[in-house]
CSV table of C-alpha atoms and ligand atoms in Angstrom, one decimal:
chain,number,residue,atom,x,y,z
A,1,UNK,CA,110.2,115.3,119.0
A,2,UNK,CA,109.2,114.4,115.4
A,3,UNK,CA,107.2,111.3,114.9
A,4,UNK,CA,109.1,108.6,113.1
A,5,UNK,CA,107.4,106.2,110.7
A,6,UNK,CA,108.3,102.5,111.1
A,7,UNK,CA,107.1,99.8,108.6
A,8,UNK,CA,106.9,96.3,109.9
A,9,UNK,CA,106.9,93.6,107.2
A,10,UNK,CA,105.5,90.1,108.1
A,11,UNK,CA,103.7,87.4,106.2
A,12,UNK,CA,104.0,84.0,107.9
A,13,UNK,CA,102.6,82.5,111.0
A,14,UNK,CA,105.6,82.8,113.4
A,15,UNK,CA,106.2,86.4,112.4
A,16,UNK,CA,102.8,87.5,113.6
A,17,UNK,CA,103.7,86.0,117.0
A,18,UNK,CA,107.1,87.9,117.1
A,19,UNK,CA,105.6,91.1,115.8
A,20,UNK,CA,102.9,91.4,118.6
A,21,UNK,CA,105.2,92.3,121.5
A,22,UNK,CA,107.3,94.7,119.5
A,23,UNK,CA,104.2,96.4,118.1
A,24,UNK,CA,102.9,96.8,121.6
A,25,UNK,CA,106.2,98.6,122.6
A,26,UNK,CA,106.1,100.8,119.5
A,27,UNK,CA,102.6,101.8,120.3
A,28,UNK,CA,103.3,102.9,123.8
A,29,UNK,CA,102.2,106.5,124.6
A,30,UNK,CA,105.1,108.9,124.0
A,31,UNK,CA,107.1,106.5,121.8
A,32,UNK,CA,106.9,108.9,118.9
A,33,UNK,CA,106.4,106.2,116.4
A,34,UNK,CA,103.8,105.8,113.7
A,35,UNK,CA,103.7,102.1,112.9
A,36,UNK,CA,102.5,100.6,109.6
A,37,UNK,CA,102.2,96.8,109.3
A,38,UNK,CA,102.6,95.2,105.9
A,39,UNK,CA,101.3,91.7,105.5
A,40,UNK,CA,102.8,90.1,102.4
A,41,UNK,CA,100.0,87.5,102.2
A,42,UNK,CA,102.4,84.5,102.3
A,43,UNK,CA,100.1,82.9,104.8
A,44,UNK,CA,96.4,83.6,104.0
A,45,UNK,CA,94.2,80.8,105.5
A,46,UNK,CA,92.3,82.2,108.4
A,47,UNK,CA,93.9,79.6,110.8
A,48,UNK,CA,97.3,80.6,109.5
A,49,UNK,CA,96.9,84.3,109.6
A,50,UNK,CA,93.7,86.2,110.8
A,51,UNK,CA,93.4,84.2,114.0
A,52,UNK,CA,96.8,85.5,115.1
A,53,UNK,CA,95.9,89.1,114.6
A,54,UNK,CA,92.6,88.6,116.5
A,55,UNK,CA,94.0,86.7,119.4
A,56,UNK,CA,97.2,88.7,119.9
A,57,UNK,CA,95.6,92.1,119.5
A,58,UNK,CA,97.8,93.0,116.5
A,59,UNK,CA,96.7,96.3,114.7
A,60,UNK,CA,95.2,95.6,111.3
A,61,UNK,CA,97.8,95.7,108.5
A,62,UNK,CA,98.1,99.0,106.5
A,63,UNK,CA,98.3,96.8,103.4
A,64,UNK,CA,97.9,93.1,102.5
A,65,UNK,CA,99.9,92.4,99.4
A,66,UNK,CA,98.2,89.1,98.8
A,67,UNK,CA,101.1,87.3,97.2
A,68,UNK,CA,99.7,83.8,98.2
A,69,UNK,CA,101.6,80.6,97.6
A,70,UNK,CA,104.0,80.0,94.7
A,71,UNK,CA,107.5,78.6,94.0
A,72,UNK,CA,110.2,80.5,96.0
A,73,UNK,CA,111.5,82.7,93.2
A,74,UNK,CA,108.0,83.7,92.0
A,75,UNK,CA,106.7,84.3,95.5
A,76,UNK,CA,109.7,86.4,96.6
A,77,UNK,CA,109.6,88.3,93.3
A,78,UNK,CA,105.9,89.2,93.8
A,79,UNK,CA,106.6,90.4,97.3
A,80,UNK,CA,109.6,92.5,96.2
A,81,UNK,CA,107.6,94.3,93.6
A,82,UNK,CA,104.7,95.1,95.9
A,83,UNK,CA,106.8,95.9,99.0
A,84,UNK,CA,108.8,98.3,96.9
A,85,UNK,CA,105.7,100.1,95.8
A,86,UNK,CA,104.4,100.3,99.4
A,87,UNK,CA,107.8,101.7,100.7
A,88,UNK,CA,108.0,104.2,97.9
A,89,UNK,CA,104.6,105.5,98.8
A,90,UNK,CA,105.0,105.4,102.6
A,91,UNK,CA,108.6,106.5,102.8
A,92,UNK,CA,109.3,105.2,106.3
A,93,UNK,CA,112.2,106.1,108.6
A,94,UNK,CA,113.0,102.5,109.3
A,95,UNK,CA,111.8,99.0,108.3
A,96,UNK,CA,111.6,96.0,110.5
A,97,UNK,CA,111.7,92.4,109.3
A,98,UNK,CA,111.5,89.2,111.3
A,99,UNK,CA,113.0,85.7,111.2
A,100,UNK,CA,113.9,83.8,108.1
A,101,UNK,CA,110.9,83.4,105.7
A,102,UNK,CA,110.6,84.6,102.1
A,103,UNK,CA,108.7,87.6,103.5
A,104,UNK,CA,111.8,88.5,105.6
A,105,UNK,CA,114.2,88.4,102.6
A,106,UNK,CA,111.9,90.3,100.3
A,107,UNK,CA,111.3,93.0,102.9
A,108,UNK,CA,115.0,93.5,103.7
A,109,UNK,CA,116.0,93.5,100.0
A,110,UNK,CA,113.3,95.9,98.9
A,111,UNK,CA,114.1,98.3,101.7
A,112,UNK,CA,117.9,98.1,101.4
A,113,UNK,CA,117.7,98.8,97.6
A,114,UNK,CA,115.7,102.0,98.5
A,115,UNK,CA,118.4,102.9,101.1
A,116,UNK,CA,115.9,102.7,103.9
A,117,UNK,CA,117.4,101.6,107.3
A,118,UNK,CA,116.5,98.0,107.9
A,119,UNK,CA,116.4,96.2,111.3
A,120,UNK,CA,116.3,92.4,111.4
A,121,UNK,CA,114.7,90.9,114.5
A,122,UNK,CA,116.1,87.4,115.3
A,123,UNK,CA,119.4,88.1,113.5
A,124,UNK,CA,122.4,85.8,113.6
A,125,UNK,CA,120.7,82.4,113.7
A,126,UNK,CA,122.5,79.7,111.7
A,127,UNK,CA,121.9,76.1,111.0
A,128,UNK,CA,124.8,76.0,108.6
A,129,UNK,CA,122.6,73.8,106.4
A,130,UNK,CA,122.3,75.6,103.1
A,131,UNK,CA,119.7,73.2,101.8
A,132,UNK,CA,117.2,75.0,104.0
A,133,UNK,CA,115.6,77.9,102.3
A,134,UNK,CA,115.4,79.6,105.7
A,135,UNK,CA,119.2,79.5,106.1
A,136,UNK,CA,119.6,81.3,102.8
A,137,UNK,CA,117.0,83.9,103.8
A,138,UNK,CA,118.7,84.5,107.2
A,139,UNK,CA,122.2,84.9,105.8
A,140,UNK,CA,121.1,87.3,103.0
A,141,UNK,CA,118.9,89.3,105.4
A,142,UNK,CA,121.6,89.7,108.0
A,143,UNK,CA,124.0,91.0,105.3
A,144,UNK,CA,121.4,93.4,103.9
A,145,UNK,CA,120.3,94.9,107.2
A,146,UNK,CA,121.7,97.9,109.1
A,147,UNK,CA,120.7,96.8,112.6
A,148,UNK,CA,121.0,93.2,113.6
A,149,UNK,CA,118.9,92.5,116.7
A,150,UNK,CA,120.3,89.2,118.0
A,151,UNK,CA,118.3,87.0,120.4
A,152,UNK,CA,121.2,85.2,122.0
A,153,UNK,CA,124.9,85.3,122.6
A,154,UNK,CA,125.3,82.4,120.2
A,155,UNK,CA,123.7,84.5,117.5
A,156,UNK,CA,126.0,87.4,118.4
A,157,UNK,CA,129.0,85.1,117.9
A,158,UNK,CA,127.7,83.9,114.5
A,159,UNK,CA,127.4,87.5,113.3
A,160,UNK,CA,130.9,88.3,114.5
A,161,UNK,CA,132.3,85.4,112.5
A,162,UNK,CA,130.7,87.0,109.4
A,163,UNK,CA,132.2,90.4,110.2
A,164,UNK,CA,128.9,92.0,111.2
A,165,UNK,CA,129.6,92.9,114.9
A,166,UNK,CA,129.4,96.6,114.3
A,167,UNK,CA,125.7,96.3,113.3
A,168,UNK,CA,124.8,93.8,116.1
A,169,UNK,CA,122.9,94.3,119.3
A,170,UNK,CA,122.1,91.6,121.8
A,171,UNK,CA,118.5,92.3,122.7
A,172,UNK,CA,117.0,89.0,123.8
A,173,UNK,CA,114.4,86.9,122.2
A,174,UNK,CA,111.0,88.5,121.3
A,175,UNK,CA,109.4,85.0,121.2
A,176,UNK,CA,110.3,84.7,124.9
A,177,UNK,CA,108.4,88.0,125.6
A,178,UNK,CA,105.5,86.6,123.5
A,179,UNK,CA,105.3,83.4,125.5
A,180,UNK,CA,105.3,85.4,128.8
A,181,UNK,CA,102.5,87.7,127.5
A,182,UNK,CA,100.4,84.9,126.1
A,183,UNK,CA,100.8,82.2,128.7
A,184,UNK,CA,98.2,83.5,131.1
A,185,UNK,CA,95.9,84.3,128.3
A,186,UNK,CA,96.2,80.8,127.0
A,187,UNK,CA,95.4,79.4,130.4
A,188,UNK,CA,92.2,81.4,130.7
A,189,UNK,CA,91.1,81.4,127.0
A,190,UNK,CA,92.1,78.1,125.5
A,191,UNK,CA,89.8,75.1,125.8
A,192,UNK,CA,92.0,72.9,123.6
A,193,UNK,CA,92.6,70.2,126.1
A,194,UNK,CA,89.0,69.8,127.0
A,195,UNK,CA,87.9,69.9,123.3
A,196,UNK,CA,90.3,67.2,122.4
A,197,UNK,CA,89.7,65.2,125.6
A,198,UNK,CA,93.4,65.4,126.5
A,199,UNK,CA,95.0,65.0,129.9
A,200,UNK,CA,98.1,67.1,130.7
A,201,UNK,CA,101.3,65.0,130.5
A,202,UNK,CA,99.6,62.1,128.7
A,203,UNK,CA,100.2,63.1,125.1
A,204,UNK,CA,102.8,64.2,122.7
A,205,UNK,CA,102.4,67.2,120.4
A,206,UNK,CA,103.7,66.9,116.9
A,207,UNK,CA,104.3,69.4,114.1
A,208,UNK,CA,105.9,68.8,110.7
A,209,UNK,CA,105.9,71.4,107.9
A,210,UNK,CA,109.4,72.0,106.5
A,211,UNK,CA,110.1,71.5,102.9
A,212,UNK,CA,112.9,69.0,103.8
A,213,UNK,CA,110.4,66.9,105.9
A,214,UNK,CA,107.6,66.9,103.4
A,215,UNK,CA,109.6,65.7,100.3
A,216,UNK,CA,108.0,62.4,99.5
A,217,UNK,CA,111.0,60.2,100.4
A,218,UNK,CA,111.4,61.8,103.8
A,219,UNK,CA,107.7,62.2,104.5
A,220,UNK,CA,107.0,58.5,104.4
A,221,UNK,CA,109.9,57.9,106.9
A,222,UNK,CA,108.6,60.7,109.2
A,223,UNK,CA,105.1,59.2,109.2
A,224,UNK,CA,106.4,55.7,109.9
A,225,UNK,CA,108.4,57.2,112.8
A,226,UNK,CA,105.3,58.9,114.2
A,227,UNK,CA,103.2,55.8,113.8
A,228,UNK,CA,105.9,53.9,115.9
A,229,UNK,CA,106.1,56.7,118.5
A,230,UNK,CA,102.3,56.8,118.8
A,231,UNK,CA,102.5,53.2,120.1
A,232,UNK,CA,104.5,54.6,123.1
A,233,UNK,CA,102.6,57.8,123.6
A,234,UNK,CA,99.4,59.1,122.0
A,235,UNK,CA,100.1,61.9,119.6
A,236,UNK,CA,98.2,65.0,118.5
A,237,UNK,CA,99.3,66.7,115.3
A,238,UNK,CA,98.0,70.0,114.0
A,239,UNK,CA,98.5,69.7,110.3
A,240,UNK,CA,100.1,72.5,108.3
A,241,UNK,CA,98.5,72.9,104.9
A,242,UNK,CA,101.7,72.0,103.1
A,243,UNK,CA,101.9,68.7,105.0
A,244,UNK,CA,98.3,67.9,104.3
A,245,UNK,CA,98.8,68.6,100.6
A,246,UNK,CA,102.1,66.5,100.6
A,247,UNK,CA,100.4,63.5,102.2
A,248,UNK,CA,97.5,63.8,99.8
A,249,UNK,CA,99.7,63.8,96.7
A,250,UNK,CA,102.5,61.4,97.7
A,251,UNK,CA,100.7,59.0,100.0
A,252,UNK,CA,97.0,59.2,99.2
A,253,UNK,CA,96.2,55.9,100.8
A,254,UNK,CA,97.9,56.6,104.1
A,255,UNK,CA,95.6,56.7,107.2
A,256,UNK,CA,97.0,57.5,110.6
A,257,UNK,CA,96.7,55.0,113.4
A,258,UNK,CA,94.1,55.8,116.1
A,259,UNK,CA,96.8,57.0,118.5
A,260,UNK,CA,98.1,59.6,116.0
A,261,UNK,CA,95.4,62.3,115.8
A,262,UNK,CA,95.5,64.8,113.0
A,263,UNK,CA,93.8,68.1,113.6
A,264,UNK,CA,93.5,71.4,111.7
A,265,UNK,CA,96.1,74.1,112.4
A,266,UNK,CA,95.5,75.9,115.7
A,267,UNK,CA,95.9,79.5,116.8
A,268,UNK,CA,98.7,80.7,119.1
A,269,UNK,CA,96.9,80.5,122.4
A,270,UNK,CA,95.7,76.9,121.7
A,271,UNK,CA,99.2,76.0,120.6
A,272,UNK,CA,100.7,77.4,123.8
A,273,UNK,CA,98.3,75.4,125.9
A,274,UNK,CA,99.1,72.2,124.0
A,275,UNK,CA,102.8,72.8,124.2
A,276,UNK,CA,102.8,73.5,127.9
A,277,UNK,CA,100.6,70.5,128.7
A,278,UNK,CA,102.4,67.9,126.4
A,279,UNK,CA,104.7,65.3,127.8
A,280,UNK,CA,106.9,65.9,124.9
A,281,UNK,CA,107.0,68.1,121.7
A,282,UNK,CA,108.1,66.4,118.5
A,283,UNK,CA,108.8,68.9,115.7
A,284,UNK,CA,110.8,70.1,112.7
A,285,UNK,CA,109.9,73.7,113.5
A,286,UNK,CA,112.5,76.2,114.8
A,287,UNK,CA,110.2,78.3,116.9
A,288,UNK,CA,108.4,75.4,118.6
A,289,UNK,CA,111.6,73.9,119.9
A,290,UNK,CA,112.2,77.2,121.7
A,291,UNK,CA,108.6,77.6,123.0
A,292,UNK,CA,108.8,74.1,124.4
A,293,UNK,CA,112.1,75.0,126.1
A,294,UNK,CA,110.6,78.2,127.5
A,295,UNK,CA,107.6,76.3,128.9
A,296,UNK,CA,109.8,73.5,130.2
A,297,UNK,CA,108.5,70.7,127.9
A,298,UNK,CA,111.1,68.3,126.5
A,299,UNK,CA,111.5,68.5,122.8
A,300,UNK,CA,112.5,65.9,120.2
A,301,UNK,CA,113.5,67.5,116.9
A,302,UNK,CA,113.1,65.8,113.6
A,303,UNK,CA,116.2,67.4,112.1
A,304,UNK,CA,119.9,66.9,112.0
A,305,UNK,CA,120.8,70.4,113.4
A,306,UNK,CA,119.2,73.3,115.1
A,307,UNK,CA,119.7,77.1,115.2
A,308,UNK,CA,118.7,77.1,118.9
A,309,UNK,CA,121.8,75.5,120.2
A,310,UNK,CA,121.2,76.4,123.8
A,311,UNK,CA,118.2,74.0,123.8
A,312,UNK,CA,120.7,71.2,123.2
A,313,UNK,CA,123.3,72.5,125.8
A,314,UNK,CA,120.6,72.4,128.4
A,315,UNK,CA,119.5,68.9,127.6
A,316,UNK,CA,116.0,70.2,126.8
A,317,UNK,CA,116.0,69.1,123.1
A,318,UNK,CA,117.3,66.0,121.3
A,319,UNK,CA,118.0,65.9,117.5
A,320,UNK,CA,116.9,62.6,116.0
A,321,UNK,CA,116.5,63.4,112.3
A,322,UNK,CA,114.1,60.8,110.8
A,323,UNK,CA,115.6,58.0,112.9
A,324,UNK,CA,112.8,56.0,114.5
A,325,UNK,CA,114.8,54.2,117.1
A,326,UNK,CA,116.4,57.4,118.3
A,327,UNK,CA,113.0,59.1,118.4
A,328,UNK,CA,111.4,56.4,120.4
A,329,UNK,CA,114.3,56.4,122.9
A,330,UNK,CA,114.1,60.2,123.2
A,331,UNK,CA,110.4,60.2,123.7
A,332,UNK,CA,110.7,57.5,126.4
A,333,UNK,CA,113.3,59.5,128.2
A,334,UNK,CA,111.2,62.7,127.9
A,335,UNK,CA,108.2,60.8,129.5
A,336,UNK,CA,110.3,60.2,132.6
A,337,UNK,CA,111.1,63.9,133.1
A,338,UNK,CA,109.3,65.4,136.1
A,339,UNK,CA,108.6,68.9,137.5
A,340,UNK,CA,112.3,69.7,138.4
A,341,UNK,CA,113.3,69.2,134.8
A,342,UNK,CA,110.6,71.6,133.7
A,343,UNK,CA,111.4,74.3,136.3
A,344,UNK,CA,115.1,74.1,135.5
A,345,UNK,CA,114.6,74.3,131.7
A,346,UNK,CA,112.2,77.2,132.1
A,347,UNK,CA,114.5,79.2,134.3
A,348,UNK,CA,117.5,78.6,132.0
A,349,UNK,CA,115.4,79.7,129.0
A,350,UNK,CA,114.6,83.0,130.8
A,351,UNK,CA,118.3,83.7,131.2
A,352,UNK,CA,119.2,82.7,127.7
A,353,UNK,CA,116.5,84.8,126.1
A,354,UNK,CA,116.6,88.0,128.0
A,355,UNK,CA,114.1,87.7,130.8
A,356,UNK,CA,111.2,89.3,128.8
A,357,UNK,CA,112.9,92.6,127.9
A,358,UNK,CA,113.6,91.8,124.2
A,359,UNK,CA,110.7,93.6,122.6
A,360,UNK,CA,111.4,96.8,124.6
A,361,UNK,CA,115.1,96.6,123.6
A,362,UNK,CA,114.1,96.1,119.9
A,363,UNK,CA,111.8,99.1,119.9
A,364,UNK,CA,114.4,101.3,121.5
A,365,UNK,CA,117.0,100.3,119.0
A,366,UNK,CA,114.7,100.7,116.0
A,367,UNK,CA,113.6,104.2,117.1
A,368,UNK,CA,117.3,105.2,117.4
A,369,UNK,CA,117.9,103.8,113.9
A,370,UNK,CA,114.9,105.6,112.5
A,371,UNK,CA,116.1,108.9,114.1
A,372,UNK,CA,119.4,108.4,112.3
A,373,UNK,CA,121.4,107.4,115.4
A,374,UNK,CA,123.9,104.6,115.1
A,375,UNK,CA,123.8,101.5,117.2
A,376,UNK,CA,126.9,101.2,119.4
A,377,UNK,CA,129.2,98.4,118.0
A,378,UNK,CA,128.3,95.1,119.7
A,379,UNK,CA,126.4,96.9,122.4
A,380,UNK,CA,124.1,94.9,124.6
A,381,UNK,CA,120.9,96.8,125.1
A,382,UNK,CA,119.8,94.2,127.5
A,383,UNK,CA,122.0,91.2,127.8
A,384,UNK,CA,120.7,87.7,127.8
A,385,UNK,CA,123.1,85.0,128.9
A,386,UNK,CA,123.5,82.0,131.0
B,401,LIG,C1,107.1,79.3,105.9
B,401,LIG,C2,108.5,79.6,106.1
B,401,LIG,C3,109.0,78.8,107.3
B,401,LIG,C4,108.1,79.0,108.5
B,401,LIG,C5,106.7,78.6,108.1
B,401,LIG,C6,105.7,78.8,109.2
B,401,LIG,C7,109.7,80.2,104.0
B,401,LIG,C8,110.7,79.8,103.1
B,401,LIG,N1,109.4,79.3,105.0
B,401,LIG,O1,107.0,78.0,105.5
B,401,LIG,O2,110.3,79.3,107.6
B,401,LIG,O3,108.6,78.1,109.5
B,401,LIG,O4,106.3,79.5,107.0
B,401,LIG,O5,104.6,78.1,109.0
B,401,LIG,O6,109.2,81.3,104.0
B,401,LIG,N2,99.6,77.1,102.5
B,401,LIG,C9,98.3,77.2,102.6
B,401,LIG,N3,97.7,78.2,103.3
B,401,LIG,C10,98.4,79.1,103.9
B,401,LIG,C11,99.9,79.1,103.8
B,401,LIG,C12,100.4,78.0,103.1
B,401,LIG,O7,97.5,76.3,102.1
B,401,LIG,O8,97.9,80.1,104.5
B,401,LIG,C13,100.3,76.0,101.8
B,401,LIG,C14,100.5,76.2,100.3
B,401,LIG,O9,100.2,75.0,99.6
B,401,LIG,C15,101.9,76.5,100.2
B,401,LIG,C16,102.5,75.7,101.3
B,401,LIG,O10,101.5,75.7,102.4
B,401,LIG,O11,102.5,76.3,99.0
B,401,LIG,C17,103.8,76.3,101.9
B,401,LIG,O12,103.6,77.6,102.4
B,401,LIG,P1,104.8,78.7,102.3
B,401,LIG,O13,104.4,79.9,102.9
B,401,LIG,O14,105.4,78.7,101.0
B,401,LIG,O15,105.9,78.0,103.3
B,401,LIG,P2,105.7,77.4,104.7
B,401,LIG,O16,105.9,75.9,104.6
B,401,LIG,O17,104.5,77.8,105.5
C-alpha cells in the first residue's frame, strides 16, 4: 500500500494536547502514514508551546511558521499565506486541523482553497455566541472541512442542523484519550502540589484567558469575584500571558489577596495534577471544563454558556458568568462533593467521550480520507454516548 502524507496544523496550547494521541496513532507501525506537523507559531512562549512537545513526546514540527501575536485578521492572514506555501510544497493527501483557534481556521481555509481534503477534529461544537472568536472559527471550519470528526452526540446533532451530516463521523473526544494517557504520567512526574505546598482537596484551581473575560470592564468584575471566592477557598491561578498583560494595562495597581495565588503558566502534566487534586476548577476555558469532568472535579464556569453541554446535564459544571454570589454558592456546593460524585462524573465522562478510542477512530477516518475513500454518511466509527 502506498504511503499517504498527512499534514497536521496546530498552533495553540490546547491543540498540542489534542494532537499528541492522534499523532501516536498515525505513527503506529504499518499505518502507512507520513505525518508532517506544522506549528503556526500562534503560541510561542516556552511554557505555552515547547513544554507540551517535550512532555507529550510530540514529534518536532516539520515547520514553525512563527506568526506570533497580532490582531485576529492580521494573525490569520499571516498564517494563511505561510500555510499555503507549506501545503503547495508538501502536497499532502489530507490535512488535519483541531478545535477552534485562528490556527484552525487558517489551516482549513488554506487547505480547502487548494482542494486538499481537510479533517476537523472536535467538529460540531457550538456555543451559539457569535461574539466569541472561537465560535466563528468553529462554524467556518466545519463548513470548509470534508470530514467532521465529532466528539459527542450533541456535536453530531449540531452538525445535522447545519446540513453537514453526510460529512460527519462520531469518533469520541481526543482530549479524553489524552487525559487517559497522561494521567499516570502526571502522577509520577509532576511535583506541582509539593512545589506549591498544596494539599489535595484544599484549594481551587483558576484559569481566565478569553478575550471576553479580559476586556477591562469584565476583568475587574472577574478579579473581584475571585477575591471574594478566595475568602471561601484558597485559589491557585496559572496566569495566561494575555491575562497578565490585561491586568498590567487596565489595573496596574491591582494586587491579589494572599489566598489568591498567581503563578506562571504550567505544562500539561502539572495542569492535570492540579486539576485532579483541586476541590473545584473555576475557569472560562472550554477544554478545562471537560478535563475537570473527566477527572471528576466539579467545575464552575465563568461564562454564560458552554459548548460542552453534557458537563451541565451531569451536574458536574455550573455556569455563573461574572456573578459573584452565584460563584460563591457554586464553589461552596462543590466543596461538599465527595468521592461518589467524582467517581460518577468520571464514569459518565468516559461514556460521553468514547472510552478512550477517539484518537484511533480519527486516525482511521483520516487515512480513509487521504486514500480517497469517502466517510459513510453519519457513520459512527466508535460511538460515544450516555
Ligand atoms: C487562543 C485561542 C483560544 C484558546 C487559547 C488557548 C483563538 C482565537 N483563541 O487564545 O481558543 O483557548 O488560545 O490558550 O485562536 N501570548 C504570549 N505568548 C504566547 C501566546 C500568547 O504572550 O505564547 C499573549 C499575546 O499577548 C497575545 C495574547 O497572549 O496577544 C493572546 O494570544 P492568542 O494566541 O492571540 O490567543 P489566546 O488568548 O491564547
